[in-house]
mmCIF file of C-alpha atoms in Angstrom:
data_model
loop_
_atom_site.group_PDB
_atom_site.id
_atom_site.type_symbol
_atom_site.label_atom_id
_atom_site.label_comp_id
_atom_site.label_asym_id
_atom_site.label_seq_id
_atom_site.Cartn_x
_atom_site.Cartn_y
_atom_site.Cartn_z
ATOM 1 C CA SER A 384 33.451 1.559 -13.284
ATOM 2 C CA TRP A 385 30.107 1.412 -11.422
ATOM 3 C CA CYS A 386 31.696 0.204 -8.172
ATOM 4 C CA ARG A 387 34.735 2.467 -8.471
ATOM 5 C CA MET A 388 35.256 6.139 -7.761
ATOM 6 C CA LYS A 389 37.660 6.768 -10.644
ATOM 7 C CA ASP A 390 36.055 7.465 -14.022
ATOM 8 C CA ASN A 391 32.588 7.025 -12.526
ATOM 9 C CA MET A 392 30.313 9.740 -13.884
ATOM 10 C CA TYR A 393 27.873 9.220 -11.015
ATOM 11 C CA CYS A 394 30.447 9.510 -8.228
ATOM 12 C CA ARG A 395 31.897 12.573 -6.579
ATOM 13 C CA GLU A 396 35.600 12.344 -5.809
ATOM 14 C CA ILE A 397 36.096 12.370 -2.059
ATOM 15 C CA PRO A 398 39.593 12.006 -0.515
ATOM 16 C CA TRP A 399 38.895 9.005 1.704
ATOM 17 C CA ASP A 400 41.608 7.690 4.030
ATOM 18 C CA ASP A 401 43.280 4.329 3.512
ATOM 19 C CA ASN A 402 43.611 2.921 7.028
ATOM 20 C CA THR A 403 43.938 -0.867 7.130
ATOM 21 C CA TYR A 404 43.533 -0.992 10.905
ATOM 22 C CA ARG A 405 40.182 0.794 10.828
ATOM 23 C CA LEU A 406 38.950 -1.179 7.828
ATOM 24 C CA ASP A 407 39.840 -4.511 9.434
ATOM 25 C CA ALA A 408 38.207 -3.501 12.717
ATOM 26 C CA TRP A 409 35.011 -2.749 10.800
ATOM 27 C CA LYS A 410 35.134 -6.003 8.829
ATOM 28 C CA ASN A 411 35.722 -8.114 11.933
ATOM 29 C CA GLY A 412 33.192 -6.458 14.231
ATOM 30 C CA GLN A 413 35.843 -4.898 16.445
ATOM 31 C CA THR A 414 35.011 -1.189 16.335
ATOM 32 C CA GLY A 415 33.899 -0.975 19.959
ATOM 33 C CA TYR A 416 30.385 0.065 18.933
ATOM 34 C CA PRO A 417 28.165 -2.940 19.763
ATOM 35 C CA TYR A 418 25.420 -2.355 17.204
ATOM 36 C CA ILE A 419 27.891 -1.886 14.346
ATOM 37 C CA ASP A 420 29.896 -4.912 15.470
ATOM 38 C CA ALA A 421 26.790 -7.086 15.850
ATOM 39 C CA CYS A 422 25.779 -6.237 12.277
ATOM 40 C CA MET A 423 29.210 -7.142 10.959
ATOM 41 C CA MET A 424 29.216 -10.413 12.898
ATOM 42 C CA GLN A 425 25.826 -11.298 11.436
ATOM 43 C CA LEU A 426 27.215 -10.595 7.966
ATOM 44 C CA LYS A 427 30.221 -12.780 8.713
ATOM 45 C CA THR A 428 28.242 -15.716 10.122
ATOM 46 C CA GLU A 429 24.947 -15.565 8.208
ATOM 47 C CA GLY A 430 25.729 -13.598 5.061
ATOM 48 C CA TRP A 431 22.909 -11.142 5.641
ATOM 49 C CA ILE A 432 22.000 -7.924 7.482
ATOM 50 C CA HIS A 433 18.683 -6.058 7.608
ATOM 51 C CA HIS A 434 18.741 -3.140 5.179
ATOM 52 C CA LEU A 435 18.729 -0.580 8.015
ATOM 53 C CA GLY A 436 21.735 -2.334 9.514
ATOM 54 C CA ARG A 437 23.448 -2.084 6.138
ATOM 55 C CA HIS A 438 22.721 1.640 6.146
ATOM 56 C CA ALA A 439 24.272 2.040 9.593
ATOM 57 C CA VAL A 440 27.495 0.115 8.903
ATOM 58 C CA ALA A 441 27.958 1.797 5.507
ATOM 59 C CA CYS A 442 27.611 5.263 6.996
ATOM 60 C CA PHE A 443 29.907 4.295 9.878
ATOM 61 C CA LEU A 444 32.662 3.074 7.538
ATOM 62 C CA THR A 445 32.551 6.121 5.289
ATOM 63 C CA ARG A 446 31.329 9.641 6.034
ATOM 64 C CA GLY A 447 29.982 8.953 9.514
ATOM 65 C CA ASP A 448 32.993 7.771 11.458
ATOM 66 C CA LEU A 449 35.934 5.891 9.935
ATOM 67 C CA TRP A 450 36.315 7.931 6.714
ATOM 68 C CA GLN A 451 37.238 4.883 4.638
ATOM 69 C CA SER A 452 36.379 4.471 0.974
ATOM 70 C CA TRP A 453 32.965 3.113 0.080
ATOM 71 C CA GLU A 454 34.758 0.967 -2.510
ATOM 72 C CA ARG A 455 36.264 -1.176 0.260
ATOM 73 C CA GLY A 456 32.856 -1.563 1.855
ATOM 74 C CA ALA A 457 31.255 -2.527 -1.446
ATOM 75 C CA GLU A 458 33.924 -5.174 -2.021
ATOM 76 C CA HIS A 459 33.338 -6.652 1.421
ATOM 77 C CA PHE A 460 29.575 -6.785 0.942
ATOM 78 C CA GLU A 461 30.001 -8.305 -2.513
ATOM 79 C CA SER A 462 32.058 -11.163 -1.086
ATOM 80 C CA HIS A 463 29.890 -11.843 1.989
ATOM 81 C CA LEU A 464 26.229 -11.102 1.220
ATOM 82 C CA LEU A 465 24.156 -14.051 0.066
ATOM 83 C CA ASP A 466 21.864 -11.614 -1.738
ATOM 84 C CA ALA A 467 24.685 -9.547 -3.239
ATOM 85 C CA ASP A 468 23.761 -7.808 -6.483
ATOM 86 C CA TYR A 469 26.434 -5.862 -8.363
ATOM 87 C CA GLY A 470 24.190 -3.028 -9.489
ATOM 88 C CA LEU A 471 22.280 -2.574 -6.237
ATOM 89 C CA ASN A 472 25.406 -2.942 -4.128
ATOM 90 C CA GLY A 473 27.253 -0.203 -5.989
ATOM 91 C CA PHE A 474 24.239 2.105 -6.023
ATOM 92 C CA ASN A 475 23.609 1.730 -2.289
ATOM 93 C CA TRP A 476 27.229 2.400 -1.373
ATOM 94 C CA LEU A 477 27.316 5.482 -3.588
ATOM 95 C CA TRP A 478 24.097 6.657 -1.933
ATOM 96 C CA LEU A 479 25.003 5.978 1.702
ATOM 97 C CA SER A 480 28.483 7.471 1.421
ATOM 98 C CA CYS A 481 26.900 10.555 -0.207
ATOM 99 C CA SER A 482 29.196 10.063 -3.181
ATOM 100 C CA GLY A 483 26.304 9.940 -5.614
ATOM 101 C CA PHE A 484 22.505 10.235 -5.866
ATOM 102 C CA PHE A 485 22.054 11.365 -2.228
ATOM 103 C CA TYR A 486 23.828 14.484 -1.013
ATOM 104 C CA GLN A 487 22.509 15.308 2.462
ATOM 105 C CA TYR A 488 25.787 14.389 4.156
ATOM 106 C CA PHE A 489 24.751 16.245 7.310
ATOM 107 C CA ARG A 490 22.234 13.459 8.003
ATOM 108 C CA CYS A 491 24.383 10.930 9.803
ATOM 109 C CA TYR A 492 23.475 7.633 11.469
ATOM 110 C CA SER A 493 24.370 7.381 15.151
ATOM 111 C CA PRO A 494 25.990 4.011 15.944
ATOM 112 C CA VAL A 495 24.255 4.138 19.338
ATOM 113 C CA ALA A 496 20.930 5.994 19.148
ATOM 114 C CA PHE A 497 19.812 4.658 15.754
ATOM 115 C CA GLN A 498 19.095 1.105 16.921
ATOM 116 C CA LYS A 499 18.628 1.814 20.619
ATOM 117 C CA LYS A 500 15.141 3.213 20.084
ATOM 118 C CA ASN A 501 14.076 0.055 18.202
ATOM 119 C CA ASP A 502 15.729 -2.529 20.456
ATOM 120 C CA PRO A 503 16.332 -0.930 23.885
ATOM 121 C CA SER A 504 17.153 -4.240 25.555
ATOM 122 C CA GLY A 505 19.854 -5.010 22.991
ATOM 123 C CA THR A 506 18.518 -8.462 22.067
ATOM 124 C CA TYR A 507 20.206 -8.268 18.667
ATOM 125 C CA ILE A 508 23.559 -7.335 20.185
ATOM 126 C CA ARG A 509 23.367 -10.104 22.788
ATOM 127 C CA LYS A 510 22.785 -12.655 20.029
ATOM 128 C CA PHE A 511 25.707 -11.716 17.802
ATOM 129 C CA LEU A 512 28.075 -10.443 20.498
ATOM 130 C CA PRO A 513 27.670 -12.984 23.314
ATOM 131 C CA VAL A 514 30.664 -11.458 25.094
ATOM 132 C CA LEU A 515 28.340 -8.559 26.010
ATOM 133 C CA ALA A 516 25.304 -10.714 26.839
ATOM 134 C CA LYS A 517 25.478 -10.152 30.601
ATOM 135 C CA LEU A 518 25.544 -6.363 30.432
ATOM 136 C CA PRO A 519 22.425 -4.595 31.745
ATOM 137 C CA ASN A 520 20.266 -2.777 29.203
ATOM 138 C CA THR A 521 21.635 0.580 30.341
ATOM 139 C CA TYR A 522 25.105 -0.178 28.984
ATOM 140 C CA ILE A 523 24.543 -2.713 26.204
ATOM 141 C CA TYR A 524 24.973 -0.037 23.515
ATOM 142 C CA GLU A 525 27.745 1.841 25.325
ATOM 143 C CA PRO A 526 29.815 -0.595 27.411
ATOM 144 C CA TRP A 527 32.592 1.977 27.809
ATOM 145 C CA LYS A 528 30.253 3.952 30.075
ATOM 146 C CA ALA A 529 29.671 1.042 32.446
ATOM 147 C CA PRO A 530 31.231 1.292 35.925
ATOM 148 C CA ALA A 531 34.067 -1.119 36.697
ATOM 149 C CA ALA A 532 31.833 -3.135 39.037
ATOM 150 C CA VAL A 533 29.221 -3.636 36.311
ATOM 151 C CA LEU A 534 31.843 -4.757 33.803
ATOM 152 C CA LYS A 535 33.324 -7.153 36.338
ATOM 153 C CA THR A 536 29.924 -8.710 37.057
ATOM 154 C CA ALA A 537 29.357 -9.104 33.303
ATOM 155 C CA GLY A 538 32.762 -10.756 32.933
ATOM 156 C CA ILE A 539 34.088 -8.085 30.594
ATOM 157 C CA LYS A 540 37.452 -6.382 30.549
ATOM 158 C CA LEU A 541 37.384 -3.522 28.056
ATOM 159 C CA GLY A 542 40.334 -3.564 25.711
ATOM 160 C CA VAL A 543 40.746 -7.311 26.248
ATOM 161 C CA ASP A 544 37.398 -9.092 25.905
ATOM 162 C CA TYR A 545 35.827 -6.317 23.872
ATOM 163 C CA PRO A 546 37.498 -3.232 22.353
ATOM 164 C CA ARG A 547 37.045 0.344 23.396
ATOM 165 C CA PRO A 548 35.499 2.621 20.723
ATOM 166 C CA ILE A 549 37.845 2.978 17.779
ATOM 167 C CA VAL A 550 36.800 6.631 17.392
ATOM 168 C CA ASP A 551 34.676 9.137 19.286
ATOM 169 C CA HIS A 552 31.541 9.453 17.163
ATOM 170 C CA SER A 553 30.598 12.834 18.621
ATOM 171 C CA VAL A 554 33.941 14.232 17.444
ATOM 172 C CA VAL A 555 34.698 12.508 14.134
ATOM 173 C CA SER A 556 31.169 12.836 12.753
ATOM 174 C CA LYS A 557 31.502 16.629 12.902
ATOM 175 C CA GLU A 558 35.013 16.545 11.442
ATOM 176 C CA ASN A 559 33.804 14.349 8.601
ATOM 177 C CA MET A 560 30.897 16.662 7.804
ATOM 178 C CA SER A 561 33.445 19.432 7.366
ATOM 179 C CA LYS A 562 35.498 17.210 5.054
ATOM 180 C CA MET A 563 32.393 16.426 3.029
ATOM 181 C CA ALA A 564 31.584 20.132 2.714
ATOM 182 C CA ASP A 565 35.101 20.793 1.403
ATOM 183 C CA ALA A 566 34.881 17.902 -1.064
ATOM 184 C CA TYR A 567 31.516 19.115 -2.344
ATOM 185 C CA ALA A 568 32.841 22.663 -2.780
ATOM 186 C CA LYS A 569 35.815 21.388 -4.788
ATOM 187 C CA HIS A 570 33.520 19.218 -6.901
ATOM 188 C CA LYS A 571 31.318 22.230 -7.657
ATOM 189 C CA ALA A 572 34.313 24.400 -8.567
ATOM 190 C CA LYS A 573 35.768 21.677 -10.789
ATOM 191 C CA ALA A 574 32.446 21.189 -12.565
ATOM 192 C CA ALA A 575 32.147 24.934 -13.165
ATOM 193 C CA GLU A 576 35.713 25.122 -14.467
ATOM 194 C CA SER A 577 35.201 22.250 -16.891
ATOM 195 C CA SER A 578 32.053 23.907 -18.231
ATOM 196 C CA GLY A 579 33.877 27.196 -18.731
ATOM 197 C CA ALA A 580 31.778 29.048 -16.198
ATOM 198 C CA SER A 581 32.645 30.485 -12.827
ATOM 199 C CA PRO A 582 30.769 29.203 -9.783
ATOM 200 C CA LYS A 583 27.528 31.090 -9.353
ATOM 201 C CA GLN A 584 26.950 33.014 -6.175
ATOM 202 C CA PRO A 585 23.516 32.777 -4.565
ATOM 203 C CA PRO A 586 21.331 35.754 -5.499
ATOM 204 C CA LYS A 587 20.943 38.446 -2.898
ATOM 205 C CA LYS A 588 17.515 38.680 -1.400
ATOM 206 C CA LYS A 589 15.646 41.896 -2.088
ATOM 207 C CA THR A 590 14.257 43.555 0.990
ATOM 208 C CA LYS A 591 11.145 45.673 1.036
ATOM 209 C CA ARG A 592 10.629 48.619 3.310
ATOM 210 C CA ALA A 593 7.672 48.244 5.597
ATOM 211 C CA THR A 594 4.743 50.383 4.502
ATOM 212 C CA LYS A 595 1.137 50.597 5.516
ATOM 213 C CA GLN A 596 0.363 47.979 2.883
ATOM 214 C CA THR A 597 3.263 45.693 3.864
ATOM 215 C CA LYS A 598 2.642 43.410 6.817
ATOM 216 C CA LEU A 599 5.691 41.962 8.524
ATOM 217 C CA LYS A 600 5.342 38.280 9.317
ATOM 218 C CA PHE A 601 7.355 36.469 11.973
#
């Protein structure tokens, strides 16, 4: 049960969506986010991705953007990674989806900014997504922002040669954080119920009146 949500004592139950279209777009490097797609194409052609790339695509598939189950991601990695390890694979997917071991779901990888600071010229993207190779550095991470003239010069027709973004990261990332908060609250309530206790409320802070001996610090 290590790589499954059901009956996994280490995994929080999160109501992930089951959207074949989104899952397939992720698997095939067709999300419309060049860095994510380049990583998935490297996985498909070479059977490997740098560990930070694995972090980015795992977050993108689950809590970051597509809201798909980490189980599907783990299965895909298991069947494509040359260095696949059952234990490590399951652990990392639990961690990166914030289903277990790591719970700071508000820390979310940006599919644009995360890699842009490390590779501003997009060398990695140009290698694994040659369709975008002629784009100037300014738009290599966000081709949907390129003017029509720039796209024409690069030989790209969005929606035909390369897809438009499958989701708007700035919107769905916030929606997904709210979903995670709800899932965590339900998990906490369920745990309290099973233990026979009611959820504890945070203690109220005691305030002291300012006196001559009490110095207020700001």
